[in-house]
PDB file of C-alpha atoms in Angstrom:
ATOM      1  CA  MET P1109     -29.029 -60.548 -67.612  1.00 97.00           C
ATOM      2  CA  THR P1110     -29.263 -64.331 -67.558  1.00 97.00           C
ATOM      3  CA  VAL P1111     -29.519 -66.278 -64.308  1.00 97.00           C
ATOM      4  CA  LEU P1112     -28.861 -70.022 -64.548  1.00 94.00           C
ATOM      5  CA  VAL P1113     -30.219 -72.273 -61.796  1.00 92.00           C
ATOM      6  CA  GLY P1114     -31.396 -75.850 -61.407  1.00 88.00           C
ATOM      7  CA  GLU P1115     -35.029 -76.794 -61.847  1.00 88.00           C
ATOM      8  CA  GLN P1116     -35.175 -78.252 -58.330  1.00 88.00           C
ATOM      9  CA  ASP P1117     -33.510 -75.267 -56.602  1.00 92.00           C
ATOM     10  CA  VAL P1118     -35.881 -73.676 -54.089  1.00 93.00           C
ATOM     11  CA  TRP P1119     -36.166 -70.565 -51.955  1.00 95.00           C
ATOM     12  CA  HIS P1120     -38.431 -71.037 -48.917  1.00 94.00           C
ATOM     13  CA  HIS P1121     -40.346 -73.926 -50.573  1.00 95.00           C
ATOM     14  CA  ARG P1122     -40.833 -71.999 -53.839  1.00 96.00           C
ATOM     15  CA  PRO P1123     -38.968 -72.717 -57.092  1.00 96.00           C
ATOM     16  CA  LEU P1124     -35.932 -70.434 -57.210  1.00 97.00           C
ATOM     17  CA  TYR P1125     -36.606 -69.400 -60.809  1.00 97.00           C
ATOM     18  CA  ALA P1126     -40.134 -68.278 -59.808  1.00 97.00           C
ATOM     19  CA  GLU P1127     -38.758 -66.272 -56.880  1.00 97.00           C
ATOM     20  CA  ILE P1128     -36.330 -64.478 -59.211  1.00 98.00           C
ATOM     21  CA  VAL P1129     -39.101 -63.626 -61.704  1.00 98.00           C
ATOM     22  CA  HIS P1130     -41.413 -62.345 -58.957  1.00 98.00           C
ATOM     23  CA  ARG P1131     -38.664 -60.266 -57.332  1.00 97.00           C
ATOM     24  CA  ALA P1132     -37.761 -58.760 -60.706  1.00 98.00           C
ATOM     25  CA  ARG P1133     -41.400 -57.749 -61.146  1.00 98.00           C
ATOM     26  CA  ALA P1134     -41.568 -56.315 -57.618  1.00 97.00           C
ATOM     27  CA  ALA P1135     -38.388 -54.334 -58.368  1.00 97.00           C
ATOM     28  CA  GLY P1136     -40.134 -52.779 -61.362  1.00 97.00           C
ATOM     29  CA  LEU P1137     -37.820 -54.264 -63.976  1.00 97.00           C
ATOM     30  CA  ALA P1138     -39.019 -54.215 -67.593  1.00 93.00           C
ATOM     31  CA  GLY P1139     -39.356 -57.984 -67.996  1.00 94.00           C
ATOM     32  CA  ALA P1140     -38.305 -61.445 -66.852  1.00 97.00           C
ATOM     33  CA  SER P1141     -38.986 -64.932 -68.188  1.00 97.00           C
ATOM     34  CA  ALA P1142     -37.912 -68.411 -67.102  1.00 97.00           C
ATOM     35  CA  PHE P1143     -36.960 -71.030 -69.690  1.00 96.00           C
ATOM     36  CA  ARG P1144     -36.557 -74.726 -68.895  1.00 90.00           C
ATOM     37  CA  GLY P1145     -33.588 -76.370 -70.572  1.00 86.00           C
ATOM     38  CA  VAL P1146     -33.885 -79.730 -72.251  1.00 83.00           C
ATOM     39  CA  GLU P1147     -30.267 -80.640 -71.644  1.00 80.00           C
ATOM     40  CA  GLY P1148     -27.229 -79.160 -69.949  1.00 78.00           C
ATOM     41  CA  PHE P1149     -24.356 -79.494 -67.500  1.00 77.00           C
ATOM     42  CA  GLY P1150     -22.755 -77.245 -64.931  1.00 75.00           C
ATOM     43  CA  ALA P1151     -19.878 -77.259 -62.466  1.00 75.00           C
ATOM     44  CA  THR P1152     -20.044 -81.035 -61.905  1.00 77.00           C
ATOM     45  CA  SER P1153     -19.888 -81.749 -65.683  1.00 79.00           C
ATOM     46  CA  LEU P1154     -22.726 -84.252 -65.205  1.00 76.00           C
ATOM     47  CA  ILE P1155     -25.144 -83.959 -68.133  1.00 76.00           C
ATOM     48  CA  HIS P1156     -28.791 -83.555 -67.170  1.00 73.00           C
ATOM     49  CA  THR P1157     -31.278 -84.345 -69.906  1.00 75.00           C
ATOM     50  CA  GLN P1158     -34.932 -85.125 -70.472  1.00 71.00           C
ATOM     51  CA  ARG P1159     -33.887 -88.323 -72.219  1.00 67.00           C
ATOM     52  CA  LEU P1160     -32.510 -89.971 -69.092  1.00 54.00           C
ATOM     53  CA  LEU P1161     -35.345 -90.496 -66.643  1.00 59.00           C
ATOM     54  CA  SER P1162     -33.086 -90.696 -63.572  1.00 52.00           C
ATOM     55  CA  LEU P1163     -31.468 -87.293 -64.235  1.00 50.00           C
ATOM     56  CA  SER P1164     -34.490 -85.421 -65.599  1.00 57.00           C
ATOM     57  CA  GLU P1165     -35.265 -83.872 -62.209  1.00 62.00           C
ATOM     58  CA  GLU P1166     -32.388 -81.373 -62.287  1.00 73.00           C
ATOM     59  CA  LEU P1167     -32.712 -79.712 -65.665  1.00 83.00           C
ATOM     60  CA  PRO P1168     -31.266 -76.230 -66.126  1.00 87.00           C
ATOM     61  CA  VAL P1169     -33.513 -73.159 -65.978  1.00 93.00           C
ATOM     62  CA  ALA P1170     -32.475 -69.828 -67.466  1.00 96.00           C
ATOM     63  CA  VAL P1171     -34.156 -66.685 -66.152  1.00 97.00           C
ATOM     64  CA  ILE P1172     -33.754 -63.805 -68.596  1.00 97.00           C
ATOM     65  CA  VAL P1173     -34.159 -60.315 -67.130  1.00 96.00           C
ATOM     66  CA  VAL P1174     -34.363 -57.266 -69.400  1.00 93.00           C
ATOM     67  CA  ASP P1175     -33.970 -53.615 -68.416  1.00 93.00           C
ATOM     68  CA  THR P1176     -31.331 -50.913 -68.546  1.00 92.00           C
ATOM     69  CA  GLU P1177     -27.859 -51.776 -67.307  1.00 93.00           C
ATOM     70  CA  GLU P1178     -28.259 -49.531 -64.265  1.00 95.00           C
ATOM     71  CA  ARG P1179     -31.548 -51.119 -63.191  1.00 96.00           C
ATOM     72  CA  VAL P1180     -30.253 -54.661 -63.735  1.00 96.00           C
ATOM     73  CA  ARG P1181     -27.116 -53.941 -61.692  1.00 96.00           C
ATOM     74  CA  ALA P1182     -29.260 -52.455 -58.910  1.00 97.00           C
ATOM     75  CA  PHE P1183     -31.128 -55.796 -58.779  1.00 97.00           C
ATOM     76  CA  LEU P1184     -27.942 -57.867 -58.310  1.00 96.00           C
ATOM     77  CA  PRO P1185     -27.877 -57.661 -54.468  1.00 95.00           C
ATOM     78  CA  GLN P1186     -31.175 -59.570 -54.351  1.00 93.00           C
ATOM     79  CA  LEU P1187     -29.600 -62.335 -56.436  1.00 95.00           C
ATOM     80  CA  THR P1188     -26.634 -62.539 -54.063  1.00 92.00           C
ATOM     81  CA  GLU P1189     -29.016 -63.632 -51.328  1.00 90.00           C
ATOM     82  CA  LEU P1190     -30.998 -66.018 -53.548  1.00 94.00           C
ATOM     83  CA  LEU P1191     -27.976 -67.692 -55.152  1.00 95.00           C
ATOM     84  CA  ALA P1192     -26.030 -68.381 -51.959  1.00 90.00           C
ATOM     85  CA  GLY P1193     -26.579 -72.108 -52.626  1.00 84.00           C
ATOM     86  CA  GLY P1194     -25.293 -71.882 -56.195  1.00 85.00           C
ATOM     87  CA  GLY P1195     -26.125 -70.440 -59.575  1.00 88.00           C
ATOM     88  CA  LEU P1196     -24.586 -68.394 -62.336  1.00 92.00           C
ATOM     89  CA  VAL P1197     -25.318 -64.864 -63.546  1.00 96.00           C
ATOM     90  CA  THR P1198     -24.188 -63.444 -66.867  1.00 96.00           C
ATOM     91  CA  LEU P1199     -24.428 -59.788 -67.794  1.00 96.00           C
ATOM     92  CA  ASP P1200     -24.339 -58.963 -71.471  1.00 90.00           C
ATOM     93  CA  PRO P1201     -24.867 -55.704 -73.323  1.00 88.00           C
ATOM     94  CA  CYS P1202     -27.715 -55.973 -75.772  1.00 85.00           C
ATOM     95  CA  GLU P1203     -29.829 -53.998 -78.178  1.00 84.00           C
ATOM     96  CA  VAL P1204     -33.568 -54.145 -77.570  1.00 78.00           C
ATOM     97  CA  LEU P1205     -35.988 -54.053 -80.473  1.00 84.00           C
ATOM     98  CA  ALA P1206     -39.552 -53.838 -79.177  1.00 79.00           C
ATOM     99  CA  PHE P1207     -42.368 -54.819 -81.524  1.00 82.00           C
ATOM    100  CA  ARG P1208     -45.786 -53.916 -80.222  1.00 79.00           C
ATOM    101  CA  SER P1209     -49.241 -54.653 -81.538  1.00 77.00           C
ATOM    102  CA  ARG P1210     -50.553 -52.131 -84.031  1.00 72.00           C
ATOM    103  CA  LEU P1211     -53.737 -52.119 -81.987  1.00 71.00           C
ATOM    104  CA  GLY P1212     -51.760 -50.457 -79.179  1.00 57.00           C
ATOM    105  CA  GLY P1213     -50.793 -47.550 -81.406  1.00 53.00           C
ATOM    106  CA  ALA P1214     -47.125 -48.355 -82.060  1.00 49.00           C
ATOM    107  CA  THR P1215     -46.175 -48.674 -85.713  1.00 47.00           C
ATOM    108  CA  GLY P1216     -42.967 -50.673 -85.644  1.00 49.00           C
ATOM    109  CA  GLY P1217     -39.777 -51.553 -83.848  1.00 48.00           C
ATOM    110  CA  GLU P1218     -38.357 -49.096 -81.373  1.00 49.00           C
ATOM    111  CA  GLY P1219     -34.699 -49.714 -80.701  1.00 50.00           C
ATOM    112  CA  THR P1220     -32.860 -48.855 -77.523  1.00 47.00           C
ATOM    113  CA  THR P1221     -29.588 -50.036 -76.110  1.00 48.00           C
ATOM    114  CA  GLY P1222     -28.807 -50.984 -72.568  1.00 52.00           C
TER     115      GLY P1222
END
């Protein structure tokens, strides 16, 4: 799942992307990461970029959440509350290839789908 929000979007004085990551962890999901975009546009078609100082405050942030389809869909009601002010969620099927350190005992990629 990918959740797209603005860098300046907040939830109770906390960055919205951070709230999503922390809620995903609290929900026991397999993983979540937030990535800051360097350039993008949304519903207004106004381009936000690092190159223009006046617009650099509202860069896009993508929060990627990984788990099984069932667990991701069970998390969606929490996003409904958080994204009431705006945002976009995409759900895509994917194949997960996990590569772990050989020190941890795993010997290679373990593929699962979800």
